[in-house]
PDB file of C-alpha atoms and ligand atoms in Angstrom:
ATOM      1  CA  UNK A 261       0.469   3.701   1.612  1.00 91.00           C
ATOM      2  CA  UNK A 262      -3.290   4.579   0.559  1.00 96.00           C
ATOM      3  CA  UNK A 263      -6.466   2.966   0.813  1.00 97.00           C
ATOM      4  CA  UNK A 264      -8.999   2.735  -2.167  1.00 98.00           C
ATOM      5  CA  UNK A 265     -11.802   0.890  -3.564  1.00 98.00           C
ATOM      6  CA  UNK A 266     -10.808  -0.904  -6.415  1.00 98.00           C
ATOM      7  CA  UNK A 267     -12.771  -2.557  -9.292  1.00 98.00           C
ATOM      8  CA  UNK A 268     -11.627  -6.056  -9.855  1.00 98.00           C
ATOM      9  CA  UNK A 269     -10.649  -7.090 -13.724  1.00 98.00           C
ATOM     10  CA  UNK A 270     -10.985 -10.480 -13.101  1.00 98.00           C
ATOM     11  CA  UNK A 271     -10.230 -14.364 -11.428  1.00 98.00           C
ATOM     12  CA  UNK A 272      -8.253 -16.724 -13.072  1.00 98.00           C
ATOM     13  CA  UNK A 273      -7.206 -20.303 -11.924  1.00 98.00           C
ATOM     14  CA  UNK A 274      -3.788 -21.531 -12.094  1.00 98.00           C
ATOM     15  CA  UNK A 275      -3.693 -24.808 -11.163  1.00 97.00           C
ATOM     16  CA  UNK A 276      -5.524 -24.363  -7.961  1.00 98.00           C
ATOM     17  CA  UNK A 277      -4.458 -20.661  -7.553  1.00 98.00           C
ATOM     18  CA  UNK A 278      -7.067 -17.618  -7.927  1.00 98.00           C
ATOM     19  CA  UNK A 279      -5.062 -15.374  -9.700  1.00 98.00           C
ATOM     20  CA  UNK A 280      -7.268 -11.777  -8.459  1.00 98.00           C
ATOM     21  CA  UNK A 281      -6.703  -8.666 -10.905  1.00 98.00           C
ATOM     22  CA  UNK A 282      -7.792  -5.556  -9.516  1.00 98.00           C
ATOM     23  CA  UNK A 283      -7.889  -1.801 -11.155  1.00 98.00           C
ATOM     24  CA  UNK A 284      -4.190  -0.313  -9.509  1.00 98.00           C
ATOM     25  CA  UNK A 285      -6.103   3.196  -9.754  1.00 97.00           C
ATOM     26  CA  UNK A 286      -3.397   5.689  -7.719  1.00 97.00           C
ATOM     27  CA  UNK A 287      -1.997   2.805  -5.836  1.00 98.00           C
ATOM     28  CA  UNK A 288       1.912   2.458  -5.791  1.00 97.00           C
ATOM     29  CA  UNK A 289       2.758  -1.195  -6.592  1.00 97.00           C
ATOM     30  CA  UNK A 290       5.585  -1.125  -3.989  1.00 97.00           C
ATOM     31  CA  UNK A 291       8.401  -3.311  -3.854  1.00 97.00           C
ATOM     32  CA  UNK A 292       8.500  -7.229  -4.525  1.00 98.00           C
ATOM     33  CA  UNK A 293       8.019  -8.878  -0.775  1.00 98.00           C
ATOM     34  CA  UNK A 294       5.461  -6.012  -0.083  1.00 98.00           C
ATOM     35  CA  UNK A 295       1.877  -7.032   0.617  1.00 98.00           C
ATOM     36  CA  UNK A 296      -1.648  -4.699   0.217  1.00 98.00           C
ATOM     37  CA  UNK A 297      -4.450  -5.768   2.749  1.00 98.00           C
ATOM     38  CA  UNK A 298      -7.471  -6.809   0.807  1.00 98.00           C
ATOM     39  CA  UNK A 299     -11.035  -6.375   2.320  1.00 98.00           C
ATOM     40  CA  UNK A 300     -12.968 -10.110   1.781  1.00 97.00           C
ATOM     41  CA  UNK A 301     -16.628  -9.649   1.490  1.00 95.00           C
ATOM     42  CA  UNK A 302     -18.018 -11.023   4.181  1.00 95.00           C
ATOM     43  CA  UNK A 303     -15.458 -10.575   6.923  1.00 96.00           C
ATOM     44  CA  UNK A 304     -14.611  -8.234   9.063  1.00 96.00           C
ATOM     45  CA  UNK A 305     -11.196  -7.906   8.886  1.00 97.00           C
ATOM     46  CA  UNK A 306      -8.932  -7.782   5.695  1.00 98.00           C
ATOM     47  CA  UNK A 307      -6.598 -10.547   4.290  1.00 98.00           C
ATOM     48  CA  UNK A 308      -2.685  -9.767   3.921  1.00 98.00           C
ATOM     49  CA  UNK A 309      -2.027 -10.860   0.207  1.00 98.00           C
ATOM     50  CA  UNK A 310       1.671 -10.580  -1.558  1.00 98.00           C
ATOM     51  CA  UNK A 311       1.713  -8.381  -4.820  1.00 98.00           C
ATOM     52  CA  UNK A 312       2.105 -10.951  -7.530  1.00 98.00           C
ATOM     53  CA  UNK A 313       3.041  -8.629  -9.922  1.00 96.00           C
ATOM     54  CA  UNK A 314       1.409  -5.289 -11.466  1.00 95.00           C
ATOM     55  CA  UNK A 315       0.600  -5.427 -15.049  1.00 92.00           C
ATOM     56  CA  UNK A 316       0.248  -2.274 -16.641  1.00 93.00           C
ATOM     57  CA  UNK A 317      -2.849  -0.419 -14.885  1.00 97.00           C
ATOM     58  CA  UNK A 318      -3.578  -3.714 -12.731  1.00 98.00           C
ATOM     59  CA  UNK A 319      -2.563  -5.108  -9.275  1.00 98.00           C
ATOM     60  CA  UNK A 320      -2.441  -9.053  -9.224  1.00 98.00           C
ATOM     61  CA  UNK A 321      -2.437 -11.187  -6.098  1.00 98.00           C
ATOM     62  CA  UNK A 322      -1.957 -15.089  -6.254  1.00 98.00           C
ATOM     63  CA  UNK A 323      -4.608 -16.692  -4.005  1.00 98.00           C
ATOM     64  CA  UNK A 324      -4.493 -19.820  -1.884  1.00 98.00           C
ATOM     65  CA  UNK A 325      -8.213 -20.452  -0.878  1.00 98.00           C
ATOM     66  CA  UNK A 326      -7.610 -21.937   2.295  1.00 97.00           C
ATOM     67  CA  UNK A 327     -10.653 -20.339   4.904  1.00 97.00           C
ATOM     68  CA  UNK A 328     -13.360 -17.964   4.221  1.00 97.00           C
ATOM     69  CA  UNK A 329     -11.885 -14.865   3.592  1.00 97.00           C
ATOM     70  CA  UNK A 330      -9.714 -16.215   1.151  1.00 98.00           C
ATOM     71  CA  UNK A 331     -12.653 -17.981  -0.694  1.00 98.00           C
ATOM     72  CA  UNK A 332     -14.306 -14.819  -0.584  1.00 98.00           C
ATOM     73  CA  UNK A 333     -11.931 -13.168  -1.981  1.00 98.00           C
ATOM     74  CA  UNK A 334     -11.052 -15.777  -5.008  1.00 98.00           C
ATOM     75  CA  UNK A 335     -14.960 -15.853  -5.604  1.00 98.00           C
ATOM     76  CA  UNK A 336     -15.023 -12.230  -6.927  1.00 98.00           C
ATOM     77  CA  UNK A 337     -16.237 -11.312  -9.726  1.00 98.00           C
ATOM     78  CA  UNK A 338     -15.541  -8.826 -12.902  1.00 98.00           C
ATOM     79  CA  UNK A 339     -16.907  -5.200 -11.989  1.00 98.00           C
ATOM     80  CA  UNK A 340     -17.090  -5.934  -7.549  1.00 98.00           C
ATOM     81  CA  UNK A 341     -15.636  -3.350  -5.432  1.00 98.00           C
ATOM     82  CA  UNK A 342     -13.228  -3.837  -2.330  1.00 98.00           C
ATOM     83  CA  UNK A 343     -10.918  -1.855   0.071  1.00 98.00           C
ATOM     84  CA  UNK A 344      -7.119  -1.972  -1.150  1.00 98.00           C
ATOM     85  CA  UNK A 345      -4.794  -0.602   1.940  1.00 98.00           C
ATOM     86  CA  UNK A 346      -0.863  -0.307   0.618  1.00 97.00           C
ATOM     87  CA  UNK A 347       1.838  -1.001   0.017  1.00 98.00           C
ATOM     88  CA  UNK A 348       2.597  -2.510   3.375  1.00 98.00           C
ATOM     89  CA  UNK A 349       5.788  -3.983   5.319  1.00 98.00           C
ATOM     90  CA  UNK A 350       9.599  -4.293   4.073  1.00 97.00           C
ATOM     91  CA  UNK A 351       9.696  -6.752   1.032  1.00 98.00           C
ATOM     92  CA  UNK A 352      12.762  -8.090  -0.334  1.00 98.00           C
ATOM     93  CA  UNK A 353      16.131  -6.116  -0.922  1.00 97.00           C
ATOM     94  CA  UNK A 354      17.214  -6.343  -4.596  1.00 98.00           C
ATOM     95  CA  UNK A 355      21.100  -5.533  -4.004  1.00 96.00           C
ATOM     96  CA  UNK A 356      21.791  -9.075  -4.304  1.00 96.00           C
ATOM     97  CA  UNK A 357      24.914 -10.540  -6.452  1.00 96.00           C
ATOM     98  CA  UNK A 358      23.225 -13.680  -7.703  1.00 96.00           C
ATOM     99  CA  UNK A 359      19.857 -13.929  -6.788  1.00 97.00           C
ATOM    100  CA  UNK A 360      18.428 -17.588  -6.128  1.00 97.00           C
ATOM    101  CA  UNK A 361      14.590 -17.666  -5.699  1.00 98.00           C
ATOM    102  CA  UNK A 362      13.277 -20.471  -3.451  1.00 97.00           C
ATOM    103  CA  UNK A 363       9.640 -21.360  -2.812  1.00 97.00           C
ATOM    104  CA  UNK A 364       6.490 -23.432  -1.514  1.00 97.00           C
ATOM    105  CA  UNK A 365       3.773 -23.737  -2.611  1.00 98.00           C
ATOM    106  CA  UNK A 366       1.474 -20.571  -2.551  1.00 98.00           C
ATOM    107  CA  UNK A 367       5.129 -18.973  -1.208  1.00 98.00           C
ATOM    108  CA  UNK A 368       5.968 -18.382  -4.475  1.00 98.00           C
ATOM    109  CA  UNK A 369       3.083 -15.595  -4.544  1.00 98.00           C
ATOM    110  CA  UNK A 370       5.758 -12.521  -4.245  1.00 98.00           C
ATOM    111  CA  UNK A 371       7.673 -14.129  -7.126  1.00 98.00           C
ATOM    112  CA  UNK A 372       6.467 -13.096 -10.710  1.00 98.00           C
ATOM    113  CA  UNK A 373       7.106  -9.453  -9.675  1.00 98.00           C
ATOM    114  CA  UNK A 374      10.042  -9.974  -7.758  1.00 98.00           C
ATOM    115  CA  UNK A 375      11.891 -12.245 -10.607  1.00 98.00           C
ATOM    116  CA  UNK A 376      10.688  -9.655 -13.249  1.00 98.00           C
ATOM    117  CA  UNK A 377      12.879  -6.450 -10.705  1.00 98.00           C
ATOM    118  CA  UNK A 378      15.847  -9.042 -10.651  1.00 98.00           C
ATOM    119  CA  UNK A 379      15.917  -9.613 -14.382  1.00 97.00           C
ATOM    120  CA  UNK A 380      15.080 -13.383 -14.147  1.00 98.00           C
ATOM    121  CA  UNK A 381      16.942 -15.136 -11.859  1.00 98.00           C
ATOM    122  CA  UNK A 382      17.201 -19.079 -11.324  1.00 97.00           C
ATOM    123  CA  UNK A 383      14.083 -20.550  -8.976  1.00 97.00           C
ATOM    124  CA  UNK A 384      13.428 -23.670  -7.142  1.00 97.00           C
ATOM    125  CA  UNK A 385      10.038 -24.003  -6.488  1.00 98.00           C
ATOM    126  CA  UNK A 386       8.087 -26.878  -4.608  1.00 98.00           C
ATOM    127  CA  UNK A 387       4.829 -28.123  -4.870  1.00 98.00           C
ATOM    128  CA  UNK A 388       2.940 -31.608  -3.096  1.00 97.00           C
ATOM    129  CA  UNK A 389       1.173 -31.937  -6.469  1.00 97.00           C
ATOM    130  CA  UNK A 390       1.226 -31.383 -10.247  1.00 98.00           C
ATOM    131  CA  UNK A 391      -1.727 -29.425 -10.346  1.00 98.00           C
ATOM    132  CA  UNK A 392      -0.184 -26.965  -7.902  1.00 98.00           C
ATOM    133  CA  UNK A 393       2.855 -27.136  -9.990  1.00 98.00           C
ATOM    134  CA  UNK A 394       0.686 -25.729 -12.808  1.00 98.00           C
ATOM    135  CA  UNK A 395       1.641 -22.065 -10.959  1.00 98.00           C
ATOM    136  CA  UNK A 396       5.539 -22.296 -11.580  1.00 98.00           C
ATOM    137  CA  UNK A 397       4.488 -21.338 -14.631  1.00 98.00           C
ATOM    138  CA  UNK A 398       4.164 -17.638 -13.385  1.00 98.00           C
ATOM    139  CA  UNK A 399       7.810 -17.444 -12.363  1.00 98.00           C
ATOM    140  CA  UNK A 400      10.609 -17.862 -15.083  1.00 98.00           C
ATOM    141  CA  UNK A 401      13.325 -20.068 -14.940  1.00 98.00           C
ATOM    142  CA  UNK A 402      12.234 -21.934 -12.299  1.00 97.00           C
ATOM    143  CA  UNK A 403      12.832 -25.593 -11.753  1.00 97.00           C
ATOM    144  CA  UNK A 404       9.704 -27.407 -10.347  1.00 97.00           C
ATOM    145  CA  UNK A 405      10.331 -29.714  -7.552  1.00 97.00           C
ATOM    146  CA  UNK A 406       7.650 -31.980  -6.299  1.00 97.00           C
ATOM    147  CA  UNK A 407       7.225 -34.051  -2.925  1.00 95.00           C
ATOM    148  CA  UNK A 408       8.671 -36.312  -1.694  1.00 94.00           C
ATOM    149  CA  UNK A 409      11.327 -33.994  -2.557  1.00 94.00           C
ATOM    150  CA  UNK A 410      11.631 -30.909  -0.771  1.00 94.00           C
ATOM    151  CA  UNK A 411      13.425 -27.586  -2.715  1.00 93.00           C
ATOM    152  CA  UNK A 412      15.909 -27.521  -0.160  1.00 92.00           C
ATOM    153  CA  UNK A 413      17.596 -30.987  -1.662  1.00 91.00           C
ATOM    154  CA  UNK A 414      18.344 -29.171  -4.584  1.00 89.00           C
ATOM    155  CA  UNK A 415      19.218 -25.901  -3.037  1.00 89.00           C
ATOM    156  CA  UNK A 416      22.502 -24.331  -4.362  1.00 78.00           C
ATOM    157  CA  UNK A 417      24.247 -22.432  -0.678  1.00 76.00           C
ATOM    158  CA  UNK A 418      26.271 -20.591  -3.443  1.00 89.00           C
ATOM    159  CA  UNK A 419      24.131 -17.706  -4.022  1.00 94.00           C
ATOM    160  CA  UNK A 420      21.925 -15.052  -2.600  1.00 96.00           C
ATOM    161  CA  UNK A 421      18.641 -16.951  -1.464  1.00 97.00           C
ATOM    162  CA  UNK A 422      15.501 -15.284  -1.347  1.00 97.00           C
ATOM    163  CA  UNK A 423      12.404 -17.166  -0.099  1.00 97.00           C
ATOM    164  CA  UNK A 424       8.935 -17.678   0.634  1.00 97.00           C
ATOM    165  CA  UNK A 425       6.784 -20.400   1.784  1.00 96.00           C
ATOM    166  CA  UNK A 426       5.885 -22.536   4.254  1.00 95.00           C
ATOM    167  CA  UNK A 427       7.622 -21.707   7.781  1.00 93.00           C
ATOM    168  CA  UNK A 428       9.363 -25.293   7.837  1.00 93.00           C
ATOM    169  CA  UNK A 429      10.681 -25.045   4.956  1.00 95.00           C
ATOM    170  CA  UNK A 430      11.593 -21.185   5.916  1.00 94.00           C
ATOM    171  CA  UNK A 431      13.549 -22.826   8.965  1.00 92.00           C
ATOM    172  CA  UNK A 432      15.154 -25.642   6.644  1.00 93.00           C
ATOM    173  CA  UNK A 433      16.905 -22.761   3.981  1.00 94.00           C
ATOM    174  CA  UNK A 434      17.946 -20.680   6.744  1.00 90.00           C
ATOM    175  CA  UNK A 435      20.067 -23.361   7.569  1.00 90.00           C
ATOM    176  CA  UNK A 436      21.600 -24.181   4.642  1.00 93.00           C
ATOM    177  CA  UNK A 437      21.714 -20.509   3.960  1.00 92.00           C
ATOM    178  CA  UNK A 438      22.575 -18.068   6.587  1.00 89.00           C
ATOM    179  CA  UNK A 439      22.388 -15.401   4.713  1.00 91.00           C
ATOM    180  CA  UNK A 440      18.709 -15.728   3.220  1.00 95.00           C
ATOM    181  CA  UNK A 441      16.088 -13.566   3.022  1.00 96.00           C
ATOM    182  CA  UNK A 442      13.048 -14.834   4.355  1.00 96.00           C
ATOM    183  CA  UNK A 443       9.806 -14.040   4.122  1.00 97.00           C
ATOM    184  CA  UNK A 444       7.407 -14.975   6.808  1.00 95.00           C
ATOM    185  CA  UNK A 445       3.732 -14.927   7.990  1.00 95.00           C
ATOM    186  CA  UNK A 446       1.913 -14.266  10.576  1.00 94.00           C
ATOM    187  CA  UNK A 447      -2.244 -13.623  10.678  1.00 94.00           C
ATOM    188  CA  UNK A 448      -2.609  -9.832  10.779  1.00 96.00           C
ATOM    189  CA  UNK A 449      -5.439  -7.497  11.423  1.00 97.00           C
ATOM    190  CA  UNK A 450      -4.386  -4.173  10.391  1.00 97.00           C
ATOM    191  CA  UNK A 451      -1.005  -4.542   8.578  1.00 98.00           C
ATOM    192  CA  UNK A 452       0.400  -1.161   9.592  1.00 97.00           C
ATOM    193  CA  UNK A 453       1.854  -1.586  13.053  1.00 97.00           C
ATOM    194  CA  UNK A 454      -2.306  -0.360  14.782  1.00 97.00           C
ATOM    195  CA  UNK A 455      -2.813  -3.582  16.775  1.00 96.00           C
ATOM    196  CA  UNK A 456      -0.280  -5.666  17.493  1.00 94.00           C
ATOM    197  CA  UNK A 457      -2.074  -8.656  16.451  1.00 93.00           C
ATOM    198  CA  UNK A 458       1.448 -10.140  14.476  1.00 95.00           C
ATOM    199  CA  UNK A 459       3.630  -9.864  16.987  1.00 93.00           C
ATOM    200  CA  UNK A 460       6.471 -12.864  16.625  1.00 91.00           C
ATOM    201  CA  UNK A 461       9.377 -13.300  18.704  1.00 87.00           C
ATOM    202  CA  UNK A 462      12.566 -11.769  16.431  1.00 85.00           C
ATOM    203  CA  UNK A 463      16.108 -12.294  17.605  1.00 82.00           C
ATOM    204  CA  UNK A 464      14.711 -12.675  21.293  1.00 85.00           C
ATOM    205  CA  UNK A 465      12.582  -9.618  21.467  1.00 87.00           C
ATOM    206  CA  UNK A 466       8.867  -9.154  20.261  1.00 90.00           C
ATOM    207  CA  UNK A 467       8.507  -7.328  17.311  1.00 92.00           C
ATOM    208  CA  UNK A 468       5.150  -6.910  14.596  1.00 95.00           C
ATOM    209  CA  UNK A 469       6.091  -8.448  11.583  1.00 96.00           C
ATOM    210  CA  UNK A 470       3.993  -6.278   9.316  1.00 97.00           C
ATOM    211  CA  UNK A 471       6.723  -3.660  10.153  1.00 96.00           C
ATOM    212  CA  UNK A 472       9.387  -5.169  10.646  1.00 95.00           C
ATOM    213  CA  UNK A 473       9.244  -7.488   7.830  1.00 95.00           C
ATOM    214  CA  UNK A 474       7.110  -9.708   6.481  1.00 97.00           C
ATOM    215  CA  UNK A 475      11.019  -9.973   4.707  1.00 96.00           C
ATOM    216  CA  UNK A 476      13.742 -10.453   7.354  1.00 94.00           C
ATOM    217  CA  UNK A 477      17.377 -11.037   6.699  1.00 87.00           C
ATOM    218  CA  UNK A 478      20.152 -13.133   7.999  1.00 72.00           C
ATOM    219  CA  UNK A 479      19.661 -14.731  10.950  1.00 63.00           C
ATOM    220  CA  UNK A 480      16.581 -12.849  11.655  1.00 67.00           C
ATOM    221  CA  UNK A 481      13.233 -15.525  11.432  1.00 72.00           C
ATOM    222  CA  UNK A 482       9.808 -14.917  13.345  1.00 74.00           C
ATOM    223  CA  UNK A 483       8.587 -17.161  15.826  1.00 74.00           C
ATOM    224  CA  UNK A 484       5.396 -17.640  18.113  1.00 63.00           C
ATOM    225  CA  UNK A 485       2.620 -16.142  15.524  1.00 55.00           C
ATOM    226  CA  UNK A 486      -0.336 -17.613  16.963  1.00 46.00           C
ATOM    227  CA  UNK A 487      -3.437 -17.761  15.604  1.00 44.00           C
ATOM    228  CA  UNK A 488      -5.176 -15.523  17.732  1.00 45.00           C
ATOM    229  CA  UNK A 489      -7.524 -14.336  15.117  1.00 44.00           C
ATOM    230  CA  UNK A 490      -8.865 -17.688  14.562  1.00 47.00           C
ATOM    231  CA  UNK A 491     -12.637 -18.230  15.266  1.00 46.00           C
ATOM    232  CA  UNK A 492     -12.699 -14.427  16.702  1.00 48.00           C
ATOM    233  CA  UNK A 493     -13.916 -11.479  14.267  1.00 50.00           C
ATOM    234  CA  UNK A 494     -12.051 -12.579  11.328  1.00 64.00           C
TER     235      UNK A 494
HETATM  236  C1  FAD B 145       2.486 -10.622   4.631  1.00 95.47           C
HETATM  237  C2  FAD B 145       1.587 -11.755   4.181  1.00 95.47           C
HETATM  238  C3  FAD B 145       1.451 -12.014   2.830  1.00 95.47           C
HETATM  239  C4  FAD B 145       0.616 -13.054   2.414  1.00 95.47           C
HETATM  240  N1  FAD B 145       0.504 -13.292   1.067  1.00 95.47           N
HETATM  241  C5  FAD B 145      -0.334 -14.255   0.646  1.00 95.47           C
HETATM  242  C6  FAD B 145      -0.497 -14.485  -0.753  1.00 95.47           C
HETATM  243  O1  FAD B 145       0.104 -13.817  -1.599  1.00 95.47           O
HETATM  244  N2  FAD B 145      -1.364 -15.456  -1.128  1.00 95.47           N
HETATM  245  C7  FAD B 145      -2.064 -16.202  -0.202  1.00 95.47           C
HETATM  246  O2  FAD B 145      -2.859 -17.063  -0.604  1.00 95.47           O
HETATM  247  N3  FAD B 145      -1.911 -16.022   1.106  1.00 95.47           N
HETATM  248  C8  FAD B 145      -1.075 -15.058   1.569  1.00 95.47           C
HETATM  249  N4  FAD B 145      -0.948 -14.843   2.907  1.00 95.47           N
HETATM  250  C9  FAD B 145      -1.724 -15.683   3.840  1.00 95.47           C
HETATM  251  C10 FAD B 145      -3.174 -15.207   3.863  1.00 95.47           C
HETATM  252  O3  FAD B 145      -3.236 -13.877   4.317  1.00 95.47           O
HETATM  253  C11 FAD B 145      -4.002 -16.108   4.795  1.00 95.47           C
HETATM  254  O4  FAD B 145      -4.038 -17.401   4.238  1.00 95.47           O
HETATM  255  C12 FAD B 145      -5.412 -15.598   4.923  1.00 95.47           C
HETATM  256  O5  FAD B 145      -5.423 -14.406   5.692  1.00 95.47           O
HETATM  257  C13 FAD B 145      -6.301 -16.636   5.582  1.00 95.47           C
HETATM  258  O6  FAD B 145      -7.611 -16.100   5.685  1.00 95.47           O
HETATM  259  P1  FAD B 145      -8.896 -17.040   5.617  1.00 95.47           P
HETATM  260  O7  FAD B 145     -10.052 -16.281   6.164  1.00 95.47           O
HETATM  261  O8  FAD B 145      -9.060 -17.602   4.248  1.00 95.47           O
HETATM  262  O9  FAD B 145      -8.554 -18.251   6.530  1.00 95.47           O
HETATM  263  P2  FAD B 145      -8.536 -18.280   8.125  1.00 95.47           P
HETATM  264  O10 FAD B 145      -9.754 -19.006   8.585  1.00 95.47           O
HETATM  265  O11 FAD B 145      -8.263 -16.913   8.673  1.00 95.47           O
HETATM  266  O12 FAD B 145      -7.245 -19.163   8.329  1.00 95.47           O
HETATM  267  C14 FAD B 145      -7.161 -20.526   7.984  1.00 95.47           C
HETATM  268  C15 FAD B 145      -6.035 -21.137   8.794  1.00 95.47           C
HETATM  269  O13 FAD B 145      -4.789 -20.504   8.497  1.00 95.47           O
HETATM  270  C16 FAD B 145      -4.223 -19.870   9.660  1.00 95.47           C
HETATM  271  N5  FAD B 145      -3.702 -18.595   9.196  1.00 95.47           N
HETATM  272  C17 FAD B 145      -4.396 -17.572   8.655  1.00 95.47           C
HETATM  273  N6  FAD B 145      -3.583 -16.577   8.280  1.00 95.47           N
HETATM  274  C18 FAD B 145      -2.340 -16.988   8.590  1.00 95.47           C
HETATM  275  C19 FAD B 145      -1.068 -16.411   8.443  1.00 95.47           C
HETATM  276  N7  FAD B 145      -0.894 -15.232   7.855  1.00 95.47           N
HETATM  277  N8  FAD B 145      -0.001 -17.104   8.906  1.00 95.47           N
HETATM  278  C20 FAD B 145      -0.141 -18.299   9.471  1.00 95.47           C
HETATM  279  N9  FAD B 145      -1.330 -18.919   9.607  1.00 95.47           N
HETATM  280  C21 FAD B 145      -2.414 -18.263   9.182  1.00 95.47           C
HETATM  281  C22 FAD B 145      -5.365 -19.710  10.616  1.00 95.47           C
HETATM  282  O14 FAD B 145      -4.930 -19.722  11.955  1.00 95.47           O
HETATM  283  C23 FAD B 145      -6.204 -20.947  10.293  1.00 95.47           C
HETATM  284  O15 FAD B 145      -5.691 -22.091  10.911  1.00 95.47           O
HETATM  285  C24 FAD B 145      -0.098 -13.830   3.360  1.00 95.47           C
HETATM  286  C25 FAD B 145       0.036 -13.555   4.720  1.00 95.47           C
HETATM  287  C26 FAD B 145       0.884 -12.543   5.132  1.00 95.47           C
HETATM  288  C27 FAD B 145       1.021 -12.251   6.575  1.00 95.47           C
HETATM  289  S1  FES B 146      -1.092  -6.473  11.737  1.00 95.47           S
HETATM  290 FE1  FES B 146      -1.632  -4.916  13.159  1.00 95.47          FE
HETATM  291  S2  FES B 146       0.263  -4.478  14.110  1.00 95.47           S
HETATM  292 FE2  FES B 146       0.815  -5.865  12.541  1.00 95.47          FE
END
């Protein structure tokens, strides 16, 4: 784990993504499921953000503008500086037999890198619109499935799930799939275990997800992350 300014290359949109390439400079990339904590101009603390993937030279982070540091962060521009803390957490394991990806929405954030380490597996990816459909296009092989239907109605129990999105459908494939590894969220103000600010309920104990997952397997899922950062310093 380091901590470095970094230059950003540039924004993209995809669909209504910001795609945000940053300069890797002596950053490790990590492991897919890993996430680096990106300082938004602006705000005090820094935003938890999934490595997309990590073209040659580059670190790219999908972007769901959804409060003001992430609009901060997907208004950069070419040549702006910010802070770039990690890798962080425990991202997926890739000893898996035949990898399923599943997704929703911005979930599928962690999955252009972590398809490309698996050799491009299947994917079932949801989205409530076309337009945010537009992003499946970052992840091969996937099969788009938009609302009313939900991924999990075309979810195949038969292989080794990996998934990331929203935490009812989180709850919803570790049903139908016991076995999946899931990758969960929780606000976060450090992302390396300082201030207890994720701490979720795991298997009946309190843990901090940034170091104990954000991927957990099995049974494992995270519970009780409330939003404690809201309307505070953030
Ligand atoms: C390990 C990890 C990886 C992530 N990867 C990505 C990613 O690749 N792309 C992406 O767009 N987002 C990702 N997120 C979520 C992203 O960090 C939050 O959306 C962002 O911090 C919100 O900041 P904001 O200032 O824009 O909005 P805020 O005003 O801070 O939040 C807007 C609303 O979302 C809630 N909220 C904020 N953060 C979280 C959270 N982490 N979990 C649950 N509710 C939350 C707040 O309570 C509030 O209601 C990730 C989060 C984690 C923990
Ligand atoms: S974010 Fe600080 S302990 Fe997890």
């Amino acid at each position: 784990m380091r901590r470095e300014r970094r230059s950003v290359v540039a924004v993209e949109w995809v669909g209504p993504y910001a795609l945000l390439r940053v300069t890797r400079g002596s950053l490790d990339r990590g492991g897919p499921g890993q996430f680096f904590m990106l300082e938004a101009p602006g705000r005090v603390l820094p935003r938890p953000m999934s490595l997309c993937f990590a073209p040659r030279g580059e670190l790219a982070f999908l972007i769901d503008a959804i409060g003001p540091g992430t609009r901060a962060l997907a208004e950069l521009e070419p040549g702006d500086e910010l802070a770039v803390l990690g890798p962080l957490g425990n991202g997926f394991r890739l000893d898996v037999r035949k990898p399923l990806l599943v997704g929703g929405g911005i979930g599928i954030a962690p999955f252009p890198y972590l398809s490309e380490r698996l050799g491009g597996p299947p994917a079932l990816v949801g989205f409530r619109t076309a337009h945010h459909a537009e992003s499946a296009a970052l992840v091969p092989n996937a099969e788009v499935v938009l609302e009313p239907r939900y991924v999990t109605e075309a979810l195949r129990a038969d292989h080794d799930v990996l998934a990331c999105g929203p935490e009812p459908m989180l709850e919803a494939v570790r049903r139908l799939a016991p076995g999946a590894q899931l990758a969960w969220e929780a606000p976060m103000a450090c992302g390396f275990g300082a201030c207890y600010g994720c701490a979720v309920e795991i298997e009946g104990r309190l843990a901090r997800l940034c170091v104990e997952g954000p991927v957990l397997q099995g049974r494992a899922r995270a519970s009780g992350a409330a939003s404690r950062l809201e309307g505070a310093v953030a």
